[in-house]
CSV table of C-alpha atoms in Angstrom, one decimal:
chain,number,residue,atom,x,y,z
A,22,MET,CA,40.3,-7.2,39.0
A,23,ASN,CA,38.5,-4.0,40.0
A,24,ALA,CA,39.8,-1.3,42.4
A,25,ASP,CA,37.9,-2.7,45.4
A,26,MET,CA,39.4,-6.1,45.0
A,27,LYS,CA,42.8,-4.6,44.6
A,28,ALA,CA,42.2,-2.7,47.9
A,29,GLY,CA,41.8,-6.0,49.7
A,30,MET,CA,38.0,-6.2,49.8
A,31,ASN,CA,36.4,-9.6,49.0
A,32,ALA,CA,33.3,-10.1,46.9
A,33,GLU,CA,31.1,-10.3,49.9
A,34,GLU,CA,32.3,-6.9,51.2
A,35,ILE,CA,31.8,-5.3,47.8
A,36,ALA,CA,28.3,-6.6,47.6
A,37,ARG,CA,27.5,-5.4,51.1
A,38,ARG,CA,28.8,-1.9,50.3
A,39,SER,CA,26.9,-1.8,47.0
A,40,ALA,CA,23.7,-2.8,48.7
A,41,GLU,CA,24.2,-0.1,51.4
A,42,GLU,CA,24.8,2.5,48.6
A,43,ILE,CA,21.6,1.4,46.8
A,44,ALA,CA,19.7,1.7,50.1
A,45,ARG,CA,21.2,5.2,50.8
A,46,ARG,CA,20.6,6.5,47.3
A,47,SER,CA,17.0,5.1,47.2
A,48,ALA,CA,16.2,6.9,50.5
A,49,GLU,CA,17.7,10.1,49.3
A,50,VAL,CA,15.9,10.1,46.0
A,51,MET,CA,12.5,9.2,47.6
A,52,LEU,CA,12.8,11.7,50.5
A,53,ALA,CA,14.0,14.5,48.2
A,54,ALA,CA,10.6,14.4,46.5
A,55,ASP,CA,8.5,13.7,49.6
A,56,ARG,CA,6.8,17.0,50.3
A,57,ALA,CA,4.6,15.6,53.2
A,58,SER,CA,7.6,14.3,55.1
A,59,LYS,CA,9.5,17.5,54.5
A,60,SER,CA,6.6,19.6,55.8
A,61,LEU,CA,6.7,17.6,59.1
A,62,GLY,CA,10.4,18.0,59.4
A,63,ILE,CA,11.0,14.2,59.1
A,64,GLU,CA,14.7,13.5,58.6
A,65,LEU,CA,16.6,10.4,57.6
A,66,ARG,CA,18.7,9.0,60.4
A,67,ASN,CA,19.9,5.6,59.0
A,68,VAL,CA,19.2,3.2,56.2
A,69,ALA,CA,20.5,-0.2,55.2
A,70,PRO,CA,18.9,-3.0,53.1
A,71,GLY,CA,15.6,-3.8,54.7
A,72,THR,CA,15.8,-1.2,57.4
A,73,GLY,CA,15.2,2.5,57.8
A,74,GLU,CA,15.2,5.1,60.6
A,75,VAL,CA,13.7,8.5,60.5
A,76,THR,CA,13.2,11.2,63.2
A,77,MET,CA,10.7,14.0,63.8
A,78,VAL,CA,10.3,16.7,66.5
A,79,VAL,CA,6.7,17.2,67.7
A,80,ARG,CA,5.9,20.8,67.1
A,81,PRO,CA,2.9,22.8,68.6
A,82,ASP,CA,1.1,22.8,65.2
A,83,MET,CA,1.2,19.0,65.3
A,84,ALA,CA,-1.0,18.8,68.4
A,85,ASN,CA,-4.6,17.7,68.3
A,86,GLY,CA,-7.5,19.0,70.4
A,87,TRP,CA,-6.1,17.2,73.5
A,88,ASP,CA,-2.7,18.9,73.1
A,89,ILE,CA,-0.9,15.7,72.2
A,90,CYS,CA,0.6,14.7,68.9
A,91,HIS,CA,-2.0,13.9,66.3
A,92,GLY,CA,-2.0,10.1,65.7
A,93,GLY,CA,-2.1,10.6,62.0
A,94,LEU,CA,1.3,12.4,62.2
A,95,ILE,CA,2.8,9.5,64.2
A,96,ALA,CA,1.5,7.1,61.6
A,97,THR,CA,3.0,9.3,58.9
A,98,LEU,CA,6.4,9.1,60.6
A,99,ALA,CA,6.1,5.3,60.9
A,100,ASP,CA,5.0,5.1,57.2
A,101,THR,CA,8.0,7.1,56.2
A,102,ALA,CA,10.4,4.7,58.0
A,103,PHE,CA,8.5,1.8,56.4
A,104,ALA,CA,8.9,3.5,52.9
A,105,VAL,CA,12.6,3.9,53.4
A,106,ALA,CA,13.0,0.3,54.4
A,107,CYS,CA,10.8,-1.3,51.7
A,108,ASN,CA,12.4,0.8,48.9
A,109,SER,CA,16.0,0.1,50.1
A,110,TYR,CA,16.7,-2.4,47.4
A,111,GLY,CA,16.4,0.2,44.6
A,112,VAL,CA,13.1,-1.2,43.4
A,113,LEU,CA,9.9,0.9,43.7
A,114,SER,CA,7.7,-0.5,46.5
A,115,LEU,CA,4.4,1.0,47.6
A,116,ALA,CA,2.3,0.5,50.8
A,117,ALA,CA,-0.4,-2.2,50.4
A,118,GLY,CA,-1.7,-1.5,53.9
A,119,PHE,CA,-0.7,-1.0,57.5
A,120,ASP,CA,-1.9,-1.2,61.1
A,121,ILE,CA,-0.8,0.9,64.0
A,122,THR,CA,-1.2,0.6,67.7
A,123,PHE,CA,-0.7,3.6,69.9
A,124,LEU,CA,0.9,2.8,73.2
A,125,GLU,CA,1.4,6.3,74.7
A,126,PRO,CA,0.8,9.8,73.4
A,127,GLY,CA,3.5,11.9,71.7
A,128,ARG,CA,3.9,15.3,73.4
A,129,ILE,CA,5.0,18.7,72.1
A,130,GLY,CA,8.7,18.8,72.1
A,131,ASP,CA,9.2,15.1,71.9
A,132,HIS,CA,12.0,13.9,69.6
A,133,LEU,CA,10.5,10.8,67.9
A,134,LEU,CA,12.4,7.9,66.2
A,135,ALA,CA,10.7,5.5,63.9
A,136,ARG,CA,12.8,2.3,63.2
A,137,ALA,CA,11.6,0.0,60.5
A,138,GLU,CA,12.8,-3.6,60.1
A,139,GLU,CA,12.0,-6.1,57.3
A,140,ARG,CA,10.2,-9.2,58.7
A,141,ALA,CA,9.4,-11.0,55.5
A,142,LEU,CA,10.0,-10.6,51.8
A,143,LYS,CA,8.5,-13.1,49.5
A,144,GLY,CA,8.1,-12.5,45.7
A,145,ARG,CA,6.8,-8.9,45.4
A,146,THR,CA,5.3,-8.7,48.9
A,147,GLY,CA,7.1,-7.4,52.0
A,148,VAL,CA,6.2,-7.2,55.7
A,149,TYR,CA,7.8,-4.6,57.9
A,150,ASP,CA,7.6,-3.7,61.6
A,151,VAL,CA,8.1,-0.2,62.8
A,152,THR,CA,8.6,0.9,66.4
A,153,VAL,CA,8.1,4.6,67.1
A,154,SER,CA,9.8,5.7,70.3
A,155,ARG,CA,10.9,8.9,72.1
A,156,LEU,CA,14.6,9.7,71.9
A,157,ARG,CA,16.3,10.4,75.2
A,158,PRO,CA,18.5,13.5,75.4
A,159,ASP,CA,21.6,11.4,74.7
A,160,GLY,CA,20.0,10.1,71.4
A,161,THR,CA,19.3,6.6,72.6
A,162,ASP,CA,15.9,5.0,72.2
A,163,GLY,CA,13.4,5.7,75.0
A,164,ASP,CA,9.9,4.3,75.6
A,165,PRO,CA,8.0,3.1,72.5
A,166,ILE,CA,4.9,5.1,71.8
A,167,ALA,CA,3.5,3.2,68.8
A,168,GLU,CA,3.9,-0.1,66.9
A,169,PHE,CA,3.2,-0.2,63.2
A,170,ARG,CA,3.1,-3.2,60.8
A,171,GLY,CA,3.2,-2.3,57.1
A,172,ARG,CA,2.7,-4.5,54.0
A,173,SER,CA,4.5,-3.5,50.8
A,174,ARG,CA,4.1,-4.4,47.1
A,175,ASN,CA,7.1,-4.2,44.8
A,176,VAL,CA,5.9,-2.8,41.4
A,177,GLY,CA,9.0,-4.0,39.6
A,178,ARG,CA,10.4,-0.7,38.4
A,179,PRO,CA,13.6,0.9,39.7
A,180,VAL,CA,13.4,3.8,42.1
A,181,ARG,CA,13.6,7.0,40.0
A,182,SER,CA,14.9,10.4,40.8
A,183,VAL,CA,12.7,13.5,40.7
A,184,ASP,CA,13.8,14.2,37.1
A,185,GLY,CA,12.7,10.6,36.1
A,186,GLY,CA,16.2,9.2,35.8
A,187,ALA,CA,16.7,5.7,37.2
A,188,LEU,CA,19.2,5.2,40.0
A,189,GLN,CA,22.5,3.7,38.9
A,190,LEU,CA,21.9,0.2,40.2
A,191,ASP,CA,24.7,-2.3,40.7
A,192,GLN,CA,24.6,-5.9,39.6
A,193,LEU,CA,22.9,-6.9,42.9
A,194,ALA,CA,19.8,-4.8,42.2
A,195,ARG,CA,19.8,-5.9,38.5
A,196,ASP,CA,20.0,-9.5,39.6
A,197,ARG,CA,17.1,-9.0,42.0
A,198,GLU,CA,15.0,-7.3,39.3
A,199,ALA,CA,15.8,-10.2,36.8
A,200,GLY,CA,14.7,-12.7,39.4
A,201,ASP,CA,11.4,-10.9,40.0
A,202,ALA,CA,10.8,-10.7,36.2
A,203,GLU,CA,11.6,-14.4,35.9
A,204,HIS,CA,9.1,-15.1,38.8
A,205,ARG,CA,6.4,-13.1,37.0
A,206,ARG,CA,6.9,-14.9,33.7
A,207,GLY,CA,6.9,-18.3,35.3
A,208,ARG,CA,3.9,-18.0,37.7
A,209,ARG,CA,1.3,-15.5,36.5
A,210,HIS,CA,-1.9,-15.1,38.4
A,211,PRO,CA,-5.0,-16.1,36.5
A,212,SER,CA,-6.1,-12.4,36.5
A,213,GLY,CA,-2.9,-11.6,34.5
A,214,GLY,CA,-1.2,-9.9,37.5
């Protein structure tokens, strides 16, 4: 019996905590090496399996010619939340594409929140929705300013730290990788992919 079981936690609680730890470590490792997000001041707010939240304050140097936040930077914020969510299982996933709809402009001084939610995960493909909204002064969500839908592709390798070391994945992530490998062996695409 391990220490968690002795502490009164059941197997489901242990698996949930392990999954949350994998999500947190995956986000930390990815964002530590993400120079683009760092340069924009994007910060991790929350992460859990299949979800991610990041924030950004719109600075004067982020304004376009109309003195509103450049749409590409709002897309970058949404893409970062999407990346946090789709990599939250400890397996490297990359964007296969995305669409974004701008609802309102972001303004200089706005505190923006991008919240990503997994909508579908089938085989190696994921679909995630991200809402970008203004944060109110009390930290709660305000009006949405953009809606983003991202499509991810799991490349079947563990998330790696900057020095190339794999995360310490628990049995949950290893089981997931084994299932993906079994899927690839059993049903290969005619192109070999």
